[in-house]
């Protein structure tokens, strides 16, 4: 089909097995913690969870494209050498992260975390629910849409908010300038915004104070979207169910761990059985594009 | 409108406030633990969670209708004196119980219970998900339908099973004679069957052995549908997320509490903020029917 042959590096040997059927591709293992190989790499798949060498040390004359396994790329622009193309992982984590958002929201409302900790006790109490409640979906990108899909059947009213007001076939998506009016009317807020100047510490004392007693904030976007100290200051009046924190990892002695009404998972939104088939498919698509002489998809830098 | 005037008893003073606007109704408080009032009661609302005096002691000449706040009525047929009409609470708990089923399923798959217990630690691990998985919905009555509605958006394939095979506009509902063939193909089973001779200990050693490694059984129906000892014998190979247990309450020293992969909530499926407006509406409907000279709805006995 093609006289090109691609050199693709993958971060561990499992990848070599899974992609062994790819024609016209030479697969070698490089996990970004070892020195950059001497040979030219057409496509380098970055490791997902392992702390990798800083991108600033890479020699751009020997790498064409870096494929990240993450959706976010905070800090990459500041360190990526000119000449390297950087692609994020679109379609890999959105569903899994949205699933975790709903899992955290439900667990918080129905107090599943309390039952887990009170193992051996039989304390029946009424709890909150999603039924008849108003849930704000703040951020309406890839994750937000997947959260909406999952919340559809729960008998709640969804209040969608994005950066600019617009209408779609489901009704109004509110602009974030309407937050002060909307926050007092909702029982839950699911944060699915990207991190930007506009969203850094968006959930601060003022935001939290506008929410009614017993409301819950679910954060699956980035830790810095929430002012951690402000949540601690709420002392449980407004609850938090978060997969991301600031700082991250959250130190063992941080007061957020023991704040009433706080449930934390350790940034595992994308870390589910849904990930591997989806990131494999992304890399297969990029290989097909490069072999065909096209540029890669989902370029965010370079 | 009517020259009738109803005497309605309610189990606590909160009810009197909430129903104070009802015309042609005299409300008095009786919680079934005090002796039966001397006067005739047209409609007696039974308490929900408080252990009440046995129904066998009631004088049927002075009670017309008992309105239960529960959906299930195990044991009522054996103790209700002839002449009293007994109504269960239809439409009050189904949504809330289905919500808890999905909350337990998600918490178990994404290991929310582990994060709650490991508070202060930051242990990132891949977990299961609902995405791309096959989930069996066993029992397709009021709760089963509500579970289905909620699971629709999660990217799972639903395998519906009821007592008899039939087709509807969503496809096939399998008969329970197909269980041996279906169980090895699913990653999760949500139990939403009524308790009957047919469903008692339905989930036994054979049922569990037919499920693949790592599968999870969610029980929101009745504890006796699952053979508790059989789950303990699985030792975590098949997991359990249950709102109901056998025995119930589960004693503090019962080995099920510490079996790997077991998450238990203390029979709180209906105990959410969704209950009160719905049970109030049921009682209001029954009052309207009785005042109109009609019989009550949702009669299960008498």
XYZ file of C-alpha atoms in Angstrom:
604
model
C 0.000 0.000 0.000
C 2.765 2.426 0.950
C 6.530 2.473 0.755
C 6.690 4.431 4.008
C 7.529 2.702 7.213
C 6.783 4.456 10.482
C 8.821 4.308 13.653
C 6.382 4.435 16.547
C 7.466 4.372 20.188
C 5.107 3.082 22.849
C 5.506 3.408 26.617
C 5.429 -0.282 27.552
C 5.626 -3.777 26.101
C 1.849 -4.315 26.424
C 1.370 -1.813 23.615
C 3.729 -3.769 21.351
C 1.528 -6.845 21.749
C -1.712 -4.975 21.189
C -0.485 -3.185 18.065
C 1.530 -6.118 16.653
C -0.854 -6.476 13.710
C -0.046 -2.993 12.315
C 1.596 -3.185 8.888
C 4.446 -0.846 7.875
C 5.085 0.123 11.493
C 8.146 -0.572 13.604
C 7.239 -0.494 17.282
C 9.849 0.144 19.959
C 9.435 0.812 23.658
C 10.345 4.249 25.035
C 8.687 5.600 28.160
C 10.095 9.171 28.123
C 12.078 8.512 31.320
C 15.011 6.938 29.456
C 17.182 9.158 27.216
C 15.585 10.005 23.887
C 16.505 7.322 21.296
C 19.118 8.300 18.700
C 16.805 7.369 15.841
C 14.035 9.469 14.418
C 10.580 8.786 15.880
C 7.552 9.489 13.713
C 5.030 9.054 16.510
C 5.822 8.834 20.226
C 3.039 7.702 22.556
C 3.551 9.377 25.919
C 2.986 7.362 29.127
C -0.290 8.062 30.919
C 0.404 7.968 34.639
C 4.176 7.642 34.995
C 6.007 10.896 35.707
C 7.968 11.527 32.508
C 11.058 13.560 31.719
C 10.316 17.200 30.995
C 9.413 17.837 27.394
C 11.939 20.705 27.262
C 14.803 18.186 27.065
C 13.551 16.576 23.858
C 15.447 17.026 20.586
C 12.811 18.146 18.088
C 14.928 17.062 15.103
C 14.285 13.425 16.039
C 10.539 13.451 16.963
C 7.666 14.233 14.634
C 4.513 13.787 16.712
C 3.853 13.165 20.398
C 0.543 11.483 21.158
C -0.587 12.187 24.700
C -2.914 9.719 26.430
C -4.514 12.591 28.372
C -7.176 15.083 27.360
C -5.694 18.015 29.321
C -2.350 19.549 28.375
C -1.679 22.079 31.141
C 1.942 23.225 31.002
C 2.774 21.589 27.673
C 2.816 24.871 25.721
C 5.461 26.233 28.097
C 7.851 23.294 27.694
C 7.366 21.727 24.247
C 10.303 22.474 21.910
C 9.340 24.165 18.630
C 9.017 21.682 15.784
C 7.281 18.876 17.677
C 3.564 18.324 17.082
C 1.557 17.491 20.220
C -1.817 15.714 20.084
C -4.176 15.224 22.992
C -6.389 12.164 23.483
C -9.861 13.145 22.301
C -12.646 10.608 22.821
C -10.625 8.478 25.232
C -11.540 9.784 28.693
C -14.723 11.840 28.325
C -17.181 8.981 28.892
C -15.206 7.452 31.745
C -14.751 10.826 33.441
C -18.434 11.644 33.035
C -19.282 8.253 34.532
C -17.119 9.024 37.553
C -18.774 12.439 37.907
C -22.181 10.762 38.133
C -20.792 8.058 40.445
C -19.419 10.745 42.794
C -22.635 12.767 42.639
C -24.817 9.752 43.419
C -22.481 8.484 46.133
C -22.502 11.892 47.780
C -26.288 12.323 47.582
C -27.093 8.797 48.780
C -24.162 8.765 51.287
C -22.515 5.623 49.903
C -19.198 6.896 51.320
C -20.706 6.921 54.812
C -21.958 3.339 54.466
C -18.498 2.278 53.260
C -16.865 3.838 56.322
C -19.524 2.624 58.788
C -19.064 -0.969 57.711
C -20.697 -3.254 60.309
C -23.260 -0.661 61.413
C -26.909 -0.447 60.333
C -27.765 3.254 60.501
C -30.852 3.995 58.445
C -31.287 7.671 57.647
C -33.034 9.652 54.934
C -30.644 11.147 52.404
C -30.761 13.510 49.456
C -31.481 12.230 45.953
C -31.265 13.527 42.388
C -35.011 13.082 41.900
C -36.916 16.399 41.559
C -33.609 18.294 42.030
C -31.956 20.958 39.873
C -28.449 20.027 38.771
C -26.146 22.571 37.152
C -23.821 21.263 34.478
C -21.040 23.866 34.332
C -19.018 23.334 31.153
C -20.589 21.828 28.079
C -17.691 20.305 26.142
C -16.846 16.635 25.612
C -17.211 15.665 29.275
C -20.241 17.873 29.944
C -22.207 16.322 27.085
C -21.419 12.826 28.394
C -22.500 13.807 31.920
C -25.764 15.127 30.507
C -26.409 11.847 28.659
C -25.947 9.900 31.884
C -28.056 12.213 34.049
C -30.957 12.235 31.620
C -32.861 9.372 33.209
C -32.556 10.452 36.850
C -35.629 12.667 37.134
C -33.607 15.821 37.732
C -33.815 19.142 35.957
C -30.513 19.961 34.243
C -29.332 23.560 34.143
C -26.597 23.845 31.517
C -24.013 26.639 31.689
C -21.168 27.395 29.278
C -19.037 30.453 28.536
C -21.612 31.972 26.167
C -25.394 31.773 26.204
C -26.898 29.875 23.295
C -29.856 27.695 22.376
C -29.814 24.124 21.117
C -32.529 21.545 20.466
C -32.755 20.796 24.185
C -33.287 24.409 25.189
C -31.086 27.085 26.706
C -27.418 26.788 27.548
C -26.859 29.656 29.950
C -23.838 31.951 29.849
C -21.535 32.036 32.854
C -22.530 35.669 33.488
C -25.827 34.190 34.747
C -24.104 32.202 37.519
C -24.956 34.618 40.358
C -28.665 34.295 39.537
C -28.594 30.540 38.912
C -26.438 29.229 41.774
C -29.014 29.840 44.532
C -31.549 27.752 42.560
C -29.581 24.506 42.168
C -28.940 21.534 44.461
C -25.786 20.327 42.719
C -23.092 21.659 40.393
C -21.037 19.349 38.174
C -17.818 21.084 37.052
C -16.660 20.015 33.597
C -14.858 23.158 32.437
C -11.319 23.290 31.024
C -8.723 25.046 33.191
C -8.140 28.608 31.986
C -7.639 32.078 33.449
C -11.411 32.357 33.439
C -12.016 29.132 35.382
C -9.076 29.192 37.820
C -10.588 29.388 41.333
C -14.001 29.905 39.764
C -15.484 28.082 42.771
C -14.444 30.489 45.506
C -16.060 31.785 48.698
C -18.572 33.859 46.721
C -19.570 30.961 44.447
C -20.008 28.580 47.396
C -21.897 31.166 49.464
C -24.429 31.527 46.637
C -25.347 27.829 46.814
C -28.139 26.654 49.147
C -27.433 24.623 52.301
C -26.664 20.996 51.518
C -25.759 21.590 47.880
C -22.918 19.533 46.438
C -20.148 20.513 44.013
C -18.714 17.690 41.884
C -15.321 18.404 40.321
C -13.968 16.242 37.505
C -12.247 19.053 35.606
C -9.085 20.372 37.251
C -8.283 20.886 40.925
C -7.472 24.575 40.485
C -11.039 25.327 39.357
C -11.973 25.079 43.043
C -10.488 27.155 45.865
C -9.715 24.305 48.266
C -9.494 26.564 51.325
C -12.923 28.006 50.552
C -14.402 24.486 50.607
C -12.750 23.812 53.969
C -14.175 27.112 55.249
C -17.695 25.918 54.297
C -17.240 23.141 56.903
C -19.762 20.901 55.192
C -22.515 23.454 54.538
C -21.786 22.925 50.863
C -20.376 19.471 50.101
C -17.646 18.495 47.622
C -17.189 15.290 45.643
C -13.970 15.669 43.691
C -11.732 13.550 41.500
C -9.218 16.402 41.244
C -7.778 18.601 43.961
C -5.460 21.552 44.500
C -2.797 20.618 45.474
C -2.616 17.214 43.838
C -1.915 14.651 45.168
C -3.662 15.965 48.251
C -1.273 15.535 51.217
C -2.379 13.006 53.841
C -2.637 15.700 56.514
C -4.603 18.193 54.400
C -7.753 19.420 56.215
C -9.897 18.805 53.108
C -9.754 15.034 53.742
C -11.584 15.412 57.037
C -13.968 18.223 56.112
C -17.548 17.065 56.586
C -19.322 16.174 53.368
C -16.135 15.807 51.305
C -15.575 12.725 49.124
C -12.335 12.465 47.132
C -11.128 10.057 44.466
C -7.444 10.239 43.416
C -7.736 11.643 39.849
C -8.988 8.428 38.281
C -11.650 9.862 35.953
C -10.042 8.279 32.923
C -8.584 5.260 34.710
C -11.209 2.676 33.917
C -11.621 -0.357 31.700
C -12.974 1.999 29.014
C -9.577 3.607 28.376
C -7.434 0.992 26.676
C -9.623 0.174 23.669
C -10.131 3.901 23.075
C -6.484 5.020 23.267
C -5.475 2.046 21.106
C -8.017 3.225 18.513
C -6.591 6.776 18.628
C -3.052 5.547 17.983
C -4.255 3.264 15.176
C -6.016 6.228 13.558
C -2.909 8.415 13.822
C -0.745 5.659 12.326
C -3.160 5.317 9.396
C -3.111 9.081 8.807
C 0.693 9.328 8.944
C 1.127 6.286 6.685
C -1.309 7.900 4.259
C 0.776 11.049 4.182
C -1.700 13.116 6.166
C -1.139 15.099 9.341
C -2.331 13.687 12.676
C -5.714 14.507 14.275
C -6.301 16.443 17.504
C -3.202 18.617 17.258
C -3.178 21.035 20.169
C 0.358 22.405 19.742
C 3.062 22.495 17.093
C -68.890 18.863 47.437
C -69.677 15.966 49.773
C -71.488 15.475 53.036
C -69.022 12.780 54.027
C -66.282 13.520 56.454
C -63.322 11.139 56.673
C -61.373 10.210 59.757
C -57.764 9.716 58.675
C -54.996 8.723 61.067
C -51.394 9.636 60.301
C -48.270 8.321 62.048
C -46.816 11.643 63.209
C -47.596 15.318 63.645
C -45.616 16.316 60.537
C -48.314 14.673 58.443
C -51.019 16.776 60.111
C -49.218 19.942 59.028
C -48.617 18.753 55.491
C -52.227 17.639 54.947
C -53.846 20.497 56.874
C -55.391 21.924 53.714
C -57.536 18.818 53.050
C -61.257 19.609 53.237
C -63.770 17.202 54.832
C -60.987 15.298 56.578
C -60.318 14.973 60.281
C -56.675 14.146 60.887
C -55.527 12.488 64.098
C -52.171 10.985 65.009
C -51.898 7.230 65.540
C -48.604 5.416 64.949
C -49.843 1.793 65.368
C -47.727 1.341 68.526
C -50.408 2.877 70.785
C -53.677 0.986 71.324
C -56.086 1.242 68.396
C -58.348 4.299 68.835
C -61.948 3.632 69.925
C -63.365 5.558 66.973
C -63.795 4.275 63.477
C -60.885 5.092 61.119
C -61.623 5.410 57.419
C -57.977 5.507 56.366
C -54.980 4.683 58.571
C -51.522 5.591 57.266
C -49.013 3.087 58.613
C -45.593 4.303 59.822
C -42.697 3.669 57.439
C -39.666 2.731 59.507
C -40.918 2.400 63.089
C -41.628 -1.157 64.210
C -45.405 -1.244 64.589
C -47.720 -3.469 66.584
C -48.651 -6.646 64.788
C -51.587 -6.230 62.445
C -53.243 -9.316 63.960
C -54.255 -7.272 67.034
C -56.307 -4.763 65.054
C -60.100 -4.680 65.352
C -61.381 -4.738 61.765
C -64.754 -3.288 62.754
C -63.068 0.062 63.384
C -60.651 0.357 60.405
C -61.588 0.595 56.768
C -58.346 0.979 54.881
C -54.672 0.778 55.864
C -52.306 2.682 53.601
C -48.795 1.304 53.802
C -45.859 3.565 52.969
C -43.902 0.577 51.615
C -44.059 -1.173 48.267
C -43.421 -4.659 49.655
C -45.940 -6.410 51.916
C -44.180 -9.599 52.988
C -46.030 -11.174 55.918
C -49.105 -8.927 55.746
C -51.387 -11.598 54.267
C -50.623 -13.880 57.205
C -51.531 -11.308 59.885
C -54.141 -8.890 58.484
C -57.607 -9.471 60.016
C -60.387 -10.126 57.484
C -62.388 -7.005 56.693
C -59.495 -4.537 56.517
C -58.330 -3.317 53.107
C -54.554 -3.004 52.730
C -52.948 -0.764 50.095
C -49.258 -0.670 49.230
C -47.381 2.464 48.167
C -47.091 2.323 44.386
C -45.026 5.017 42.686
C -43.407 6.183 45.932
C -40.154 4.214 46.133
C -39.438 2.824 42.668
C -37.429 5.789 41.382
C -35.496 6.259 44.610
C -34.699 2.545 44.846
C -33.625 2.424 41.203
C -31.392 5.447 41.847
C -29.733 3.641 44.755
C -29.251 0.541 42.584
C -27.338 2.619 40.038
C -25.442 4.429 42.814
C -24.353 1.080 44.294
C -23.444 -0.315 40.873
C -21.350 2.727 39.954
C -19.728 2.920 43.387
C -18.774 -0.732 43.171
C -17.406 -0.518 39.615
C -15.452 2.701 40.202
C -14.462 1.667 43.790
C -15.912 4.749 45.490
C -16.266 2.681 48.669
C -12.510 2.037 48.658
C -11.723 5.755 48.293
C -14.095 6.517 51.175
C -12.309 4.017 53.426
C -8.775 4.991 52.284
C -9.370 8.646 53.154
C -6.013 10.440 53.245
C -4.342 8.089 50.756
C -3.789 8.718 47.037
C -3.861 5.262 45.441
C -4.489 5.562 41.713
C -5.578 2.278 40.141
C -7.559 1.321 37.065
C -11.074 0.133 37.863
C -14.012 -1.409 36.057
C -16.621 0.782 34.376
C -20.095 0.361 32.891
C -18.868 1.509 29.478
C -18.876 -1.300 26.844
C -20.154 -3.759 29.502
C -23.207 -6.031 29.531
C -25.534 -5.446 32.453
C -28.363 -7.831 33.277
C -31.528 -6.314 34.643
C -33.252 -9.191 36.432
C -36.879 -8.232 37.147
C -38.714 -5.798 34.936
C -41.429 -4.310 37.147
C -41.703 -0.804 38.581
C -38.119 -0.697 39.891
C -36.579 -2.512 36.912
C -38.043 -0.030 34.455
C -36.665 2.881 36.481
C -33.215 1.254 36.647
C -33.291 0.832 32.871
C -34.148 4.525 32.373
C -31.162 5.542 34.489
C -28.699 3.121 32.883
C -29.640 4.147 29.357
C -26.971 6.806 28.974
C -24.012 4.845 30.363
C -22.811 3.135 27.195
C -23.612 -0.358 28.491
C -25.625 -3.071 26.808
C -28.683 -3.951 28.900
C -29.842 -7.567 29.047
C -33.390 -7.629 30.402
C -34.777 -10.740 32.089
C -38.254 -11.336 33.522
C -40.294 -14.415 34.396
C -41.540 -14.920 30.821
C -39.864 -14.151 27.522
C -41.526 -11.392 25.516
C -40.756 -8.616 23.059
C -41.339 -4.893 23.469
C -40.365 -1.852 21.416
C -36.829 -1.985 22.824
C -36.264 -5.612 21.877
C -36.272 -8.873 23.769
C -37.039 -9.370 27.440
C -35.577 -12.784 28.156
C -37.303 -15.420 30.255
C -35.619 -16.571 33.458
C -35.210 -20.054 31.935
C -32.463 -18.430 29.826
C -30.411 -17.462 32.901
C -27.891 -20.340 32.652
C -26.996 -19.265 29.106
C -26.995 -15.510 29.837
C -25.167 -15.281 33.179
C -21.698 -16.145 31.798
C -22.050 -13.267 29.286
C -22.737 -10.363 31.676
C -20.492 -8.165 33.842
C -23.205 -7.092 36.279
C -26.640 -8.221 37.469
C -29.131 -5.797 39.007
C -31.764 -7.682 41.020
C -35.168 -6.002 40.988
C -37.467 -9.011 41.387
C -40.252 -9.337 43.973
C -39.716 -11.954 46.696
C -41.592 -15.161 45.875
C -41.039 -18.906 46.059
C -39.479 -18.602 42.627
C -36.990 -15.875 43.608
C -36.074 -16.990 47.148
C -32.334 -17.806 47.096
C -32.343 -17.393 43.316
C -28.755 -16.134 43.607
C -27.145 -19.274 44.997
C -23.802 -21.027 44.464
C -24.830 -22.151 40.964
C -25.969 -18.662 39.901
C -22.786 -17.029 41.211
C -20.532 -19.704 39.711
C -22.047 -18.984 36.278
C -20.912 -15.327 36.420
C -17.461 -14.339 35.112
C -14.620 -13.274 37.444
C -15.087 -9.715 38.701
C -18.808 -9.545 37.978
C -20.987 -7.673 40.445
C -24.482 -8.459 41.752
C -26.558 -5.466 42.894
C -29.500 -6.303 45.144
C -32.244 -3.754 45.801
C -35.107 -6.243 45.926
C -35.211 -8.411 49.048
C -32.361 -9.915 51.043
C -33.679 -13.463 50.711
C -33.263 -13.359 46.910
C -29.544 -13.877 47.563
C -27.981 -16.783 49.458
C -25.723 -14.759 51.754
C -23.449 -17.681 52.580
C -22.912 -18.355 48.876
C -21.675 -14.762 48.428
C -19.271 -15.175 51.356
C -18.037 -18.420 49.773
C -17.202 -16.497 46.559
C -14.639 -14.563 48.644
C -14.756 -11.601 46.278
C -14.552 -13.474 42.962
C -18.056 -12.162 42.327
C -18.783 -8.894 44.135
C -22.008 -7.789 45.856
C -23.478 -4.311 46.272
C -26.647 -4.704 48.297
C -29.225 -2.498 49.969
C -30.971 -5.556 51.421
C -29.498 -8.544 53.220
C -30.467 -11.852 54.774
C -30.590 -11.616 57.745
C -31.592 -7.977 58.105
C -30.308 -5.950 59.862
C -27.024 -7.699 59.150
C -25.324 -8.375 62.536
C -22.101 -6.417 63.151
C -20.043 -9.618 63.296
C -21.482 -11.177 60.139
C -18.713 -12.311 57.739
C -20.474 -10.634 54.779
C -19.385 -7.200 56.055
C -15.710 -8.069 55.608
C -15.966 -10.169 52.455
C -13.827 -8.612 49.723
C -15.811 -6.697 47.118
C -18.953 -6.343 49.256
C -20.664 -2.942 49.660
C -23.776 -2.717 51.847
C -26.277 0.038 52.485
C -28.818 -0.453 55.316
C -32.104 -0.883 53.357
C -32.467 2.763 52.417
C -33.621 2.374 48.813
C -36.770 4.380 49.476
C -35.320 6.611 52.182
C -34.507 9.690 50.156
C -35.812 13.194 49.660
C -38.002 11.811 46.854
C -40.281 9.917 49.247
C -42.301 12.522 51.115
C -43.906 14.365 48.183
C -44.818 11.013 46.616
C -46.369 9.371 49.686
C -48.249 12.609 50.442
C -49.651 12.474 46.902
C -50.744 8.851 47.363
C -52.630 9.675 50.566
C -54.228 12.715 48.940
C -55.402 10.536 46.055
C -56.866 7.919 48.413
C -58.658 10.618 50.391
C -60.168 12.028 47.195
C -61.321 8.556 46.109
C -62.892 7.737 49.482
C -64.588 11.143 49.709
C -65.961 10.545 46.230
C -67.453 7.244 47.323
C -64.941 5.131 45.392
C -62.690 2.377 46.682
C -58.980 3.077 47.220
C -56.244 2.385 44.648
C -53.429 -0.173 44.919
C -55.321 -2.663 47.080
C -53.131 -5.688 47.670
C -55.251 -7.421 50.335
C -58.804 -7.282 51.676
